[in-house]
Coordinates of C-alpha atoms and ligand atoms in Angstrom, one line a residue:
Chain A
M1 CA 0.0 0.1 0.0
F2 CA 3.0 2.5 0.7
D3 CA 4.5 3.8 -2.5
A4 CA 8.3 4.5 -2.9
L5 CA 7.7 8.3 -1.8
A6 CA 6.0 7.3 1.2
E7 CA 8.8 5.0 2.1
K8 CA 11.4 7.7 1.4
L9 CA 9.7 9.8 3.6
Q10 CA 9.5 7.3 6.4
E11 CA 13.5 6.9 5.6
T12 CA 14.1 10.7 6.1
L13 CA 12.1 10.7 9.2
S14 CA 14.0 7.8 10.7
D15 CA 17.1 9.2 9.7
V16 CA 15.9 12.3 11.6
R17 CA 14.7 10.1 14.4
G18 CA 17.9 8.4 14.9
R19 CA 20.0 11.6 15.2
G20 CA 20.9 13.4 18.5
T21 CA 20.8 16.8 17.2
L22 CA 19.2 18.8 14.3
T23 CA 20.1 21.7 12.1
E24 CA 17.9 24.1 10.3
D25 CA 19.0 22.3 7.2
D26 CA 17.7 18.8 8.5
V27 CA 14.3 20.4 9.2
N28 CA 14.3 21.8 5.7
K29 CA 15.5 18.6 4.0
A30 CA 12.5 16.7 5.9
M31 CA 10.1 19.5 5.0
R32 CA 11.0 18.7 1.3
E33 CA 10.5 15.1 1.6
I34 CA 7.1 15.7 3.6
R35 CA 6.1 18.1 0.8
L36 CA 6.5 15.4 -1.9
A37 CA 4.8 12.9 0.1
L38 CA 1.8 15.1 0.4
L39 CA 1.6 16.1 -3.0
E40 CA 2.2 12.4 -4.2
A41 CA -0.8 11.8 -1.8
D42 CA -2.9 14.3 -3.8
V43 CA -3.2 17.0 -1.0
N44 CA -3.8 20.3 -2.6
F45 CA -0.9 22.3 -3.5
K46 CA -1.9 25.2 -1.7
V47 CA -2.9 23.1 1.5
V48 CA 0.7 21.5 1.4
K49 CA 2.3 25.0 1.3
Q50 CA 0.6 26.2 4.1
F51 CA 0.9 22.9 6.3
T52 CA 4.7 22.6 5.6
Q53 CA 5.0 26.1 6.6
T54 CA 3.2 25.6 9.8
V55 CA 4.9 22.5 10.6
K56 CA 8.3 24.2 10.1
E57 CA 7.5 27.0 12.2
R58 CA 6.6 24.9 15.0
C59 CA 10.0 22.6 14.6
L60 CA 12.0 25.8 14.6
G61 CA 10.1 27.9 17.1
A62 CA 9.7 25.6 19.8
G63 CA 13.3 24.7 20.8
V64 CA 12.9 21.4 19.2
L65 CA 16.3 21.4 17.6
G66 CA 17.9 21.7 21.0
Q67 CA 16.0 18.5 22.5
L68 CA 17.3 15.4 23.1
N69 CA 15.0 13.5 20.6
P70 CA 14.6 16.3 17.9
G71 CA 13.7 13.9 15.2
Q72 CA 11.0 11.9 17.1
Q73 CA 9.5 15.8 17.6
V74 CA 9.4 16.3 14.2
V75 CA 7.4 13.3 13.5
K76 CA 5.3 14.1 16.3
I77 CA 4.6 17.6 15.3
V78 CA 3.7 16.4 11.7
N79 CA 1.4 13.9 13.0
E80 CA -0.3 16.2 15.5
E81 CA -0.8 18.9 12.9
L82 CA -2.1 16.6 10.1
T83 CA -4.6 15.0 12.5
A84 CA -5.7 18.4 13.7
L85 CA -6.3 19.3 10.1
M86 CA -8.4 16.3 9.5
G87 CA -10.7 17.0 12.3
G88 CA -11.4 15.6 15.7
S89 CA -13.6 12.6 16.2
S90 CA -16.3 11.4 13.9
A91 CA -19.7 13.2 14.4
G92 CA -22.1 11.2 12.3
I93 CA -25.8 12.3 11.6
T94 CA -27.9 14.4 14.3
F95 CA -31.3 13.1 14.0
S96 CA -34.1 15.6 13.9
P97 CA -36.5 15.7 17.0
R98 CA -39.4 15.7 14.4
P99 CA -38.9 12.7 12.1
P100 CA -38.2 12.2 9.4
T101 CA -34.6 13.4 9.2
V102 CA -33.9 14.2 5.6
V103 CA -30.2 13.8 4.3
L104 CA -29.5 14.9 0.9
M105 CA -26.7 13.1 -1.0
A106 CA -25.0 15.2 -3.9
G107 CA -21.7 15.0 -5.9
L108 CA -19.8 14.5 -9.0
Q109 CA -20.7 11.7 -11.5
G110 CA -19.8 8.3 -10.2
S111 CA -18.2 9.5 -6.9
G112 CA -20.6 6.9 -5.2
K113 CA -23.8 8.5 -4.2
T114 CA -26.3 5.8 -5.0
T115 CA -24.1 2.9 -3.3
A116 CA -23.6 5.4 -0.3
T117 CA -27.5 6.1 -0.2
A118 CA -28.0 2.6 0.5
K119 CA -25.1 1.9 2.7
L120 CA -26.2 5.0 5.0
A121 CA -29.5 3.6 5.0
R122 CA -28.4 0.2 6.1
H123 CA -26.0 1.8 8.7
L124 CA -29.0 3.8 10.2
K125 CA -31.2 0.9 10.2
E126 CA -28.5 -1.4 11.9
A127 CA -27.3 1.1 14.5
H128 CA -30.4 2.8 15.4
G129 CA -33.1 0.7 14.7
S130 CA -34.6 3.4 12.4
S131 CA -37.1 3.0 9.6
V132 CA -35.6 4.4 6.4
A133 CA -36.8 5.4 2.8
V134 CA -34.5 6.4 0.0
A135 CA -35.8 8.8 -2.8
A136 CA -34.7 8.2 -6.3
C137 CA -34.2 11.9 -7.7
D138 CA -31.9 10.9 -10.5
V139 CA -33.8 11.2 -13.5
Y140 CA -30.7 11.4 -16.0
R141 CA -28.5 8.7 -15.5
P142 CA -29.7 5.3 -17.6
A143 CA -31.0 2.9 -15.2
A144 CA -30.4 5.0 -12.0
V145 CA -33.7 4.5 -10.6
E146 CA -33.4 0.9 -11.3
Q147 CA -29.9 0.6 -9.3
L148 CA -31.4 2.5 -6.4
V149 CA -34.4 0.1 -6.5
K150 CA -32.1 -2.7 -6.2
V151 CA -29.8 -1.4 -3.7
G152 CA -32.2 0.2 -1.6
T153 CA -34.5 -2.7 -1.3
Q154 CA -31.4 -5.0 -0.6
A155 CA -30.3 -2.5 2.2
G156 CA -33.9 -3.0 3.8
A157 CA -35.3 0.7 3.0
A158 CA -38.6 1.6 1.2
V159 CA -37.8 3.1 -2.3
Y160 CA -39.8 5.8 -3.3
E161 CA -39.3 6.2 -7.1
Q162 CA -41.6 7.9 -9.8
G163 CA -39.7 7.0 -12.8
T164 CA -38.0 9.2 -14.9
D165 CA -40.9 11.7 -16.4
K166 CA -41.1 13.9 -13.3
D167 CA -39.0 16.7 -12.2
P168 CA -36.5 15.7 -9.4
V169 CA -37.5 18.8 -7.3
D170 CA -41.1 17.3 -7.4
I171 CA -40.0 13.7 -6.8
A172 CA -37.9 14.9 -3.9
R173 CA -41.3 16.7 -2.4
W174 CA -43.4 14.0 -3.0
A175 CA -40.9 11.6 -1.6
L176 CA -41.0 13.5 1.9
D177 CA -44.9 14.0 2.1
R178 CA -44.9 10.1 1.7
A179 CA -42.4 9.6 4.2
K180 CA -44.3 11.9 6.6
T181 CA -47.4 9.9 5.9
E182 CA -45.8 6.4 6.3
G183 CA -44.0 7.6 9.6
K184 CA -40.3 6.8 8.3
D185 CA -37.6 8.0 10.8
V186 CA -35.2 8.9 8.0
L187 CA -35.5 9.9 4.3
I188 CA -32.3 9.5 2.2
V189 CA -32.4 11.5 -1.0
D190 CA -30.2 10.1 -4.0
T191 CA -29.5 12.7 -6.5
S192 CA -27.9 12.5 -10.2
G193 CA -24.2 13.3 -10.5
R194 CA -23.4 16.8 -11.6
L195 CA -20.4 19.0 -12.1
H196 CA -19.7 22.0 -9.9
I197 CA -19.8 24.2 -12.8
D198 CA -23.0 23.1 -14.3
E199 CA -25.4 25.8 -13.5
R200 CA -28.7 24.4 -14.4
L201 CA -28.0 21.1 -12.2
M202 CA -26.5 23.0 -9.3
Q203 CA -29.7 25.3 -9.4
E204 CA -31.8 21.9 -9.2
L205 CA -29.8 20.9 -6.3
K206 CA -30.6 24.2 -4.5
D207 CA -34.3 23.8 -5.6
I208 CA -34.3 20.2 -4.1
R209 CA -32.7 21.4 -0.8
K210 CA -35.4 24.2 -0.6
A211 CA -38.2 21.6 -1.3
V212 CA -37.1 18.9 1.4
K213 CA -35.2 21.3 4.2
P214 CA -32.6 18.4 4.9
H215 CA -31.1 18.2 8.2
A216 CA -27.8 17.0 6.6
I217 CA -26.4 17.4 3.3
L218 CA -23.6 14.8 2.3
L219 CA -21.1 15.5 -0.4
V220 CA -19.8 12.3 -1.6
V221 CA -16.0 12.4 -2.6
D222 CA -14.0 9.6 -4.3
A223 CA -10.7 9.1 -2.2
M224 CA -8.9 8.8 -5.7
T225 CA -9.8 12.5 -6.6
G226 CA -6.7 14.8 -7.2
Q227 CA -6.1 18.4 -6.9
D228 CA -9.6 19.3 -7.9
A229 CA -11.4 18.1 -5.0
V230 CA -10.7 21.6 -3.7
N231 CA -12.7 23.4 -6.5
V232 CA -15.5 20.8 -6.5
S233 CA -16.0 21.0 -2.7
E234 CA -15.9 24.7 -2.6
Q235 CA -18.4 25.0 -5.1
F236 CA -20.8 22.6 -3.5
A237 CA -20.3 24.5 0.0
E238 CA -21.0 27.6 -2.0
A239 CA -24.3 26.3 -3.5
V240 CA -25.6 24.5 -0.7
D241 CA -23.5 24.7 2.0
F242 CA -23.1 20.8 2.7
D243 CA -22.6 19.5 6.5
G244 CA -20.0 16.8 5.8
V245 CA -18.4 14.4 3.7
V246 CA -18.6 10.6 2.6
M247 CA -15.3 9.6 1.3
S248 CA -16.0 6.7 -1.1
K249 CA -13.6 3.9 -2.4
L250 CA -11.4 3.9 0.4
D251 CA -10.7 0.1 0.2
G252 CA -8.4 1.2 -2.8
D253 CA -4.9 2.1 -2.4
A254 CA -4.8 5.9 -3.1
R255 CA -3.6 7.9 -0.3
G256 CA -6.5 9.8 -0.2
G257 CA -5.1 13.5 0.3
A258 CA -8.4 14.8 -1.1
A259 CA -10.0 14.4 2.4
L260 CA -7.6 16.3 3.9
S261 CA -7.8 18.9 1.3
V262 CA -11.3 19.3 1.4
K263 CA -11.6 19.6 5.2
A264 CA -8.9 22.2 5.1
V265 CA -10.7 24.2 2.5
T266 CA -14.1 24.0 3.4
G267 CA -13.9 23.2 7.1
K268 CA -16.6 20.4 6.8
P269 CA -15.8 17.2 8.5
I270 CA -15.5 13.7 6.7
L271 CA -18.1 11.7 8.5
F272 CA -18.3 8.3 6.9
A273 CA -15.9 6.1 4.9
S274 CA -17.1 3.8 2.2
V275 CA -14.9 0.7 1.8
G276 CA -16.0 -1.6 -0.6
E277 CA -19.2 -2.3 -3.0
K278 CA -21.0 -4.3 -0.7
L279 CA -23.6 -2.5 1.8
D280 CA -21.9 -3.2 4.9
Q281 CA -18.6 -1.8 3.7
F282 CA -19.5 1.6 5.3
E283 CA -18.1 3.2 8.7
P284 CA -17.5 6.2 10.7
F285 CA -14.6 8.1 9.7
H286 CA -11.4 8.1 11.7
P287 CA -9.3 11.2 11.2
D288 CA -6.4 10.1 12.8
R289 CA -5.9 6.7 10.7
M290 CA -6.3 8.9 7.7
A291 CA -3.6 11.3 8.6
Q292 CA -1.5 8.3 9.1
R293 CA -2.6 6.9 5.7
I294 CA -2.1 10.1 3.9
L295 CA 1.8 10.2 5.4
G296 CA 2.1 6.5 4.7
M297 CA 3.2 5.8 8.3
Chain B
T1 CA 0.4 32.7 -20.3
L2 CA 2.8 31.6 -17.3
F3 CA 5.4 33.6 -19.0
D4 CA 4.1 36.9 -19.1
T5 CA 6.8 38.2 -16.4
L6 CA 10.0 36.3 -16.5
D7 CA 11.5 36.2 -12.9
E8 CA 12.5 33.5 -10.1
E9 CA 8.8 33.0 -9.6
T10 CA 8.3 32.0 -13.1
W11 CA 9.4 28.4 -12.4
E12 CA 7.7 28.1 -9.3
R13 CA 4.3 29.3 -10.8
L14 CA 4.6 26.5 -13.9
E15 CA 5.5 24.0 -11.2
E16 CA 2.3 25.0 -9.4
A17 CA 0.0 24.9 -12.6
L18 CA 1.3 21.5 -13.4
I19 CA 0.9 20.0 -10.2
M20 CA -2.5 21.7 -9.8
A21 CA -3.4 19.9 -13.0
D22 CA -2.4 16.5 -11.4
V23 CA 0.7 16.0 -13.5
G24 CA 2.5 14.9 -10.5
A25 CA 5.6 16.0 -8.9
R26 CA 7.9 13.4 -10.9
T27 CA 6.9 14.4 -14.3
T28 CA 6.5 18.3 -13.2
A29 CA 10.1 18.4 -12.0
G30 CA 11.3 16.7 -15.4
V31 CA 9.5 19.1 -17.6
V32 CA 10.0 22.3 -15.5
G33 CA 13.9 21.2 -15.1
Q34 CA 14.1 20.8 -18.8
L35 CA 12.6 24.2 -20.0
E36 CA 14.6 26.2 -17.3
Q37 CA 17.8 24.6 -18.7
E38 CA 17.0 25.3 -22.2
A39 CA 16.0 29.2 -21.1
T40 CA 19.2 29.4 -19.1
S41 CA 21.3 28.5 -22.0
G42 CA 19.6 30.7 -24.0
Q43 CA 18.2 28.1 -26.1
V44 CA 14.7 29.5 -25.8
E45 CA 13.9 33.1 -25.4
G46 CA 11.0 35.2 -24.5
G47 CA 7.8 34.7 -23.2
P48 CA 5.9 33.2 -26.2
A49 CA 8.5 30.9 -27.3
L50 CA 8.6 29.5 -23.9
Q51 CA 5.1 29.0 -23.8
E52 CA 5.1 27.0 -27.1
R53 CA 8.2 25.2 -26.1
L54 CA 6.2 24.0 -22.7
I55 CA 3.3 22.9 -24.8
E56 CA 5.5 21.1 -27.4
L57 CA 7.2 19.4 -24.4
L58 CA 4.2 18.2 -22.7
A59 CA 2.6 17.3 -26.0
G60 CA 5.5 15.1 -26.6
I61 CA 5.2 13.2 -23.5
A62 CA 1.5 12.7 -24.1
K63 CA 2.2 11.2 -27.7
T64 CA 3.1 7.7 -27.3
G65 CA 2.7 4.6 -29.2
T66 CA -0.2 4.0 -31.5
D67 CA -3.3 6.3 -30.5
T68 CA -5.9 5.0 -33.1
I69 CA -7.9 2.1 -32.7
D70 CA -7.6 -0.5 -35.7
L71 CA -11.0 -1.6 -36.8
R72 CA -9.9 -3.9 -39.4
H73 CA -10.6 -7.3 -37.7
E74 CA -13.6 -9.3 -38.4
P75 CA -15.1 -8.6 -35.9
T76 CA -12.8 -6.2 -34.2
V77 CA -13.2 -6.9 -30.3
I78 CA -12.7 -4.1 -27.8
M79 CA -13.2 -4.6 -24.1
A80 CA -13.6 -1.5 -21.8
V81 CA -11.9 -1.8 -18.1
G82 CA -11.3 0.5 -15.3
V83 CA -12.0 1.4 -11.5
N84 CA -15.7 2.1 -10.4
G85 CA -17.4 5.0 -11.9
T86 CA -14.9 6.1 -14.0
G87 CA -17.3 6.2 -17.1
K88 CA -16.9 2.7 -18.9
T89 CA -20.6 1.9 -19.7
T90 CA -21.1 5.6 -20.7
T91 CA -18.0 5.5 -23.1
I92 CA -19.4 2.3 -24.6
G93 CA -22.5 3.7 -25.5
K94 CA -21.0 6.8 -27.0
L95 CA -18.4 4.7 -28.8
A96 CA -21.0 2.5 -30.3
W97 CA -23.2 5.3 -31.5
H98 CA -20.2 6.8 -33.1
L99 CA -19.0 3.8 -34.9
Q100 CA -22.4 3.5 -36.2
R101 CA -23.2 6.6 -37.1
E102 CA -19.9 8.1 -38.4
L103 CA -18.0 5.1 -39.4
G104 CA -21.0 2.9 -40.8
K105 CA -19.9 0.0 -38.8
T106 CA -22.6 -2.5 -37.2
V107 CA -21.9 -2.8 -33.5
L108 CA -22.7 -5.4 -31.0
L109 CA -22.5 -4.8 -27.2
G110 CA -21.8 -7.5 -24.4
A111 CA -22.9 -6.8 -20.9
A112 CA -20.2 -8.6 -19.0
D113 CA -20.7 -6.4 -16.2
T114 CA -23.2 -8.9 -14.3
F115 CA -22.2 -7.6 -10.9
R116 CA -23.1 -4.0 -10.2
A117 CA -26.6 -3.4 -9.5
A118 CA -28.6 -2.4 -12.8
A119 CA -25.4 -2.3 -14.9
V120 CA -26.9 -4.6 -17.5
E121 CA -30.1 -2.1 -17.7
Q122 CA -27.9 0.7 -18.0
L123 CA -25.9 -0.6 -20.8
T124 CA -29.1 -1.9 -22.4
R125 CA -30.5 1.8 -22.4
W126 CA -27.1 2.8 -24.1
A127 CA -27.6 0.2 -26.9
E128 CA -31.2 1.5 -27.5
R129 CA -29.9 5.1 -27.9
A130 CA -27.1 4.1 -30.1
G131 CA -29.2 1.8 -32.1
C132 CA -27.2 -1.4 -31.6
D133 CA -27.8 -5.0 -30.3
I134 CA -26.8 -6.3 -26.9
V135 CA -26.0 -9.7 -25.5
T136 CA -26.8 -10.0 -21.6
G137 CA -26.8 -12.7 -19.4
P138 CA -28.4 -13.2 -15.8
E139 CA -27.3 -10.8 -13.0
G140 CA -24.5 -12.5 -10.8
S141 CA -23.8 -14.9 -13.8
D142 CA -20.1 -15.6 -14.8
P143 CA -18.9 -12.4 -16.7
G144 CA -16.8 -14.5 -19.0
A145 CA -19.5 -16.8 -20.4
V146 CA -21.5 -13.2 -21.3
A147 CA -18.0 -12.0 -22.9
F148 CA -17.7 -15.2 -25.0
D149 CA -21.3 -15.5 -26.2
A150 CA -21.1 -11.7 -27.3
V151 CA -18.2 -12.6 -29.3
A152 CA -19.5 -15.8 -30.6
Q153 CA -22.6 -13.9 -31.9
G154 CA -20.7 -11.1 -33.2
R155 CA -19.0 -13.4 -35.4
E156 CA -22.2 -15.4 -36.4
R157 CA -23.9 -12.3 -37.2
G158 CA -20.8 -10.8 -39.1
V159 CA -20.8 -7.4 -36.9
D160 CA -18.0 -5.3 -37.4
V161 CA -17.2 -4.3 -33.8
V162 CA -18.2 -6.0 -30.6
I163 CA -17.7 -3.9 -27.2
I164 CA -17.4 -5.8 -23.9
D165 CA -18.5 -3.8 -20.9
T166 CA -16.7 -5.2 -17.7
A167 CA -17.5 -4.7 -13.9
G168 CA -15.7 -1.6 -12.3
R169 CA -12.9 -2.7 -9.9
L170 CA -10.3 -1.3 -7.9
H171 CA -6.6 -2.4 -9.0
N172 CA -5.6 -3.4 -5.8
Q173 CA -8.2 -6.1 -5.2
E174 CA -6.4 -9.3 -6.6
D175 CA -9.3 -11.7 -7.1
L176 CA -11.2 -9.0 -9.1
M177 CA -8.4 -8.4 -11.4
N178 CA -7.8 -12.2 -11.8
E179 CA -11.5 -12.3 -12.8
L180 CA -10.5 -9.7 -15.4
A181 CA -7.6 -11.6 -16.8
K182 CA -9.9 -14.8 -16.8
V183 CA -12.6 -12.6 -18.9
R184 CA -9.9 -11.8 -21.4
R185 CA -8.7 -15.3 -21.9
V186 CA -12.3 -16.6 -22.3
I187 CA -12.9 -13.8 -25.1
G188 CA -9.3 -15.3 -26.7
K189 CA -10.7 -19.1 -26.7
Q190 CA -13.6 -17.8 -28.8
M191 CA -11.4 -15.5 -31.1
P192 CA -7.6 -16.2 -31.0
D193 CA -6.3 -12.4 -31.3
A194 CA -9.2 -10.8 -29.3
P195 CA -9.8 -8.5 -27.7
H196 CA -8.1 -6.4 -30.3
E197 CA -8.2 -3.3 -28.2
T198 CA -8.4 -3.0 -24.4
L199 CA -9.6 0.4 -23.4
L200 CA -8.9 1.7 -19.8
T201 CA -11.0 4.6 -18.5
I202 CA -9.5 7.4 -16.1
D203 CA -11.4 9.9 -14.8
S204 CA -10.0 13.4 -15.3
T205 CA -10.5 14.2 -11.7
T206 CA -7.9 11.1 -10.6
G207 CA -5.0 12.2 -8.8
Q208 CA -1.7 10.3 -8.4
N209 CA -3.5 7.1 -7.8
G210 CA -4.0 7.0 -11.9
V211 CA -0.5 5.8 -12.4
R212 CA -1.2 2.7 -10.0
Q213 CA -4.6 2.2 -11.8
A214 CA -2.9 1.9 -15.2
K215 CA 0.1 -0.2 -14.2
L216 CA -1.8 -2.9 -12.2
F217 CA -4.7 -3.1 -15.0
S218 CA -2.1 -3.4 -17.5
E219 CA -0.4 -6.0 -15.7
A220 CA -3.6 -8.1 -15.7
V221 CA -4.6 -7.4 -19.1
P222 CA -2.5 -5.5 -21.6
V223 CA -4.2 -2.0 -22.1
D224 CA -3.8 -0.3 -25.6
G225 CA -5.2 2.9 -24.6
I226 CA -6.8 5.3 -22.0
V227 CA -9.8 6.8 -22.5
L228 CA -10.0 10.2 -20.2
T229 CA -13.3 10.8 -19.0
K230 CA -15.1 13.8 -17.6
L231 CA -13.0 16.3 -19.2
D232 CA -15.9 18.8 -19.3
G233 CA -15.3 19.6 -15.7
T234 CA -12.6 21.6 -14.2
A235 CA -10.1 18.9 -13.8
K236 CA -7.7 18.9 -16.5
G237 CA -6.5 15.3 -16.3
G238 CA -2.9 15.6 -15.9
I239 CA -2.7 12.4 -14.6
A240 CA -2.9 11.0 -18.3
L241 CA 0.4 12.5 -18.9
A242 CA 2.1 11.1 -16.0
I243 CA 0.8 7.6 -17.3
A244 CA 2.0 8.1 -20.7
G245 CA 5.1 9.3 -19.6
E246 CA 5.7 6.6 -16.9
L247 CA 4.3 3.6 -18.7
Q248 CA 3.8 4.6 -22.5
I249 CA 0.3 4.2 -22.6
P250 CA -1.5 6.6 -25.0
V251 CA -4.9 8.5 -24.3
K252 CA -7.0 7.3 -27.5
L253 CA -10.2 8.9 -26.6
I254 CA -11.8 11.9 -24.5
G255 CA -15.2 12.1 -22.6
I256 CA -16.6 15.5 -22.4
G257 CA -19.9 14.7 -21.3
E258 CA -22.9 12.5 -20.7
T259 CA -24.6 12.3 -24.0
L260 CA -24.0 10.4 -27.3
E261 CA -22.2 12.8 -29.0
D262 CA -19.6 13.5 -25.9
L263 CA -16.6 11.7 -27.1
R264 CA -13.8 12.9 -29.0
P265 CA -10.3 11.5 -30.5
F266 CA -7.6 12.8 -28.2
D267 CA -5.6 15.6 -29.6
A268 CA -1.9 15.7 -27.7
D269 CA -1.6 19.5 -28.4
D270 CA -5.1 20.7 -27.3
F271 CA -4.5 18.5 -24.2
A272 CA -0.9 20.2 -23.5
R273 CA -2.3 23.7 -24.2
A274 CA -5.3 23.3 -21.8
L275 CA -3.2 21.9 -19.2
V276 CA -1.4 25.5 -18.6
A277 CA -4.0 27.2 -19.5
P278 CA -5.2 29.6 -16.5
Ligands
LIG1 N1 -14.5 -0.4 -4.4 C1 -15.4 0.5 -4.2 N2 -16.4 0.8 -5.0 C2 -17.3 1.7 -4.8 C3 -17.5 2.4 -3.4 N3 -18.6 3.3 -3.6 C4 -19.0 2.9 -4.7 N4 -18.7 2.2 -5.6 C5 -18.8 1.8 -6.8 O1 -18.3 3.0 -7.6 C6 -19.6 2.9 -8.9 C7 -20.0 4.2 -8.8 O2 -20.9 4.2 -7.7 P1 -22.3 4.8 -7.7 O3 -22.9 4.6 -6.3 O4 -23.1 4.3 -8.9 O5 -22.1 6.2 -8.1 P2 -22.9 7.7 -8.2 O6 -22.3 8.8 -7.3 O7 -24.4 7.3 -7.9 O8 -22.9 7.7 -9.7 P3 -23.7 8.6 -10.7 O9 -25.3 8.5 -10.1 O10 -23.6 8.2 -12.0 O11 -23.3 10.1 -10.7 C8 -20.1 1.7 -8.7 O12 -19.6 0.5 -9.4 C9 -20.0 1.3 -7.3 O13 -20.2 -0.2 -7.0 C10 -16.7 1.9 -2.7 O14 -16.7 2.4 -1.4 N5 -15.6 1.0 -3.0
LIG2 N1 -19.6 15.1 -17.1 C1 -19.4 13.8 -17.4 N2 -19.9 12.9 -16.8 C2 -19.4 11.5 -17.4 C3 -18.7 11.3 -18.3 N3 -18.6 10.0 -18.8 C4 -19.4 9.4 -17.8 N4 -19.9 10.2 -17.0 C5 -20.8 10.1 -16.0 O1 -20.0 9.4 -15.1 C6 -21.0 8.4 -14.4 C7 -20.3 7.0 -14.1 O2 -20.5 6.6 -15.5 P1 -20.4 5.1 -15.9 O3 -20.5 4.9 -17.4 O4 -21.7 4.2 -15.3 O5 -19.0 4.3 -15.1 P2 -18.7 2.9 -15.1 O6 -17.4 3.1 -15.3 O7 -19.3 2.1 -16.2 O8 -19.1 2.7 -13.4 P3 -19.1 1.3 -12.7 O9 -19.8 0.2 -14.1 O10 -20.1 1.4 -11.8 O11 -17.7 0.8 -12.6 C8 -22.4 8.6 -14.9 O12 -23.2 9.4 -14.2 C9 -22.2 9.2 -16.4 O13 -23.0 9.6 -16.7 C10 -18.0 12.4 -18.8 O14 -17.1 12.4 -20.2 N5 -18.5 13.7 -18.5
LIG3 K1 -11.5 20.3 -18.0
LIG4 MG1 -26.4 7.6 -8.6
LIG5 MG1 -20.6 0.5 -16.0

């Protein structure tokens, strides 16, 4: 799972770790390796710049250089700063005192929304005994409705769909009414994939939000995303002010720097990790583990 | 352009632009180093010349191997592979339409993604849109059997091109990669030199993991070309440059939207220009 750069960083750090004293040059050398490792892990260029600056200042400022085990101190600082950037412990979904709690899923094409919709339904059902309905508001992608019917049913959720001839905003509104009537605890609204620069579809998302007033909006982000993660999440945040992120496809070997970038830039926490195609492969997100994965430690 | 002013920061700006386009630190360092050296030695002088030379360097890396698809087999068998959600099924729909409509070829699709929920329905819908036939099997059935059947039917019916869809899979999942290799072997049993073209779809938003994807997929099934999808977004798809540079796999097609018409041949110069466009 660790590639050459990650190993190199570990080497540099263990090299530093083993030494008694550190010079400013040593710190600079370590920062260069860390920078490369972070870029290789797809952490955003600007975030990396800021991060290495902060770490360097801490390393040079706190009298670390003169301490007994300066190398270990550097490693510790890097780890601490990275974990802090990733956010504290996972928060999950806050239920509304007046059900149904409405969750709106959003994201780019193919990021994993429909799968995450079913997984979240299953998770809430298992963990909280909630009765869950999912709403099929993707009327564009061929067979998107059929897909949600299959995975939603498999997850034990009621699937609310009206085919592909109606407006997604109307379907969402209808689904909310039905969830109320049927006394569901949770309604999860699946939407079609959309580009953050697609004005019509971003407006549609805003309209769906207005129609169902979600208690939580989740942005589904593919863990393999590169530098563009920042653009995407900034624009989704601006349009619908989402509440948290689902990181998908974390069962791959991508180092997942996109997670760090999204958190750093939007301040939104990563709430869930999607770690496979099966519906039970879904779990609360652990910031500390992610920090270590990004660094390859 | 990046070279409107030439100073110490010029090279940093160039580095930033390439890394922000997902070209990756290694490939970026190579390009920046080369250009800086040519500028310092006086080989290339002035902003416009530097800009042109930069594009030439980038396009040079992007151009590798054969970037066309040979359609002279009877039938030509194309297989689409790639990680989950990158655009395999959609690309097949577009390609089928293009082959029939622009090139007058007859096309048959094989729905060998028997795993993902409603994958068969999705490809069936694309076949309807493109106006071609499709061979399917039951959900959960052996993907190799469907692929075999599709090629067999393609030969029987005398179609020009058979395109096989496969399930998305992560390159680090060995059992799934073995399954893919098996699908390929089974196709070869039906038609000895098939598949003639294995296309790997890479999502333009993919970061440095794209090189791993290309490496591991081509270890499982020889990959002949990349389809760089979703270029209609803000991502520039620079990872394709790293893949071409490191693994010599050419980009053959690009996806620029979700309709039948949104497939184009890859143009290295346009791609290079877009990579460093502000
Ligand atoms: N390996 C793996 N695959 C996943 C994961 N989440 C989703 N997928 C797969 O990724 C592909 C896309 O998932 P979908 O849920 O259809 O994505 P989507 O965002 O709804 O896609 P659109 O509706 O087309 O925008 C499918 O093949 C899923 O099985 C995950 O955590 N791990
Ligand atoms: N904007 C844009 N969207 C695309 C493009 N190509 C595919 N998509 C969308 O990306 C999503 C995933 O596409 P699919 O064709 O289902 O991807 P796949 O690789 O077959 O997915 P799996 O079979 O689940 O692994 C769908 O919503 C497509 O409409 C493209 O070039 N541009
Ligand atoms: K683009
Ligand atoms: Mg979907
Ligand atoms: Mg598919």
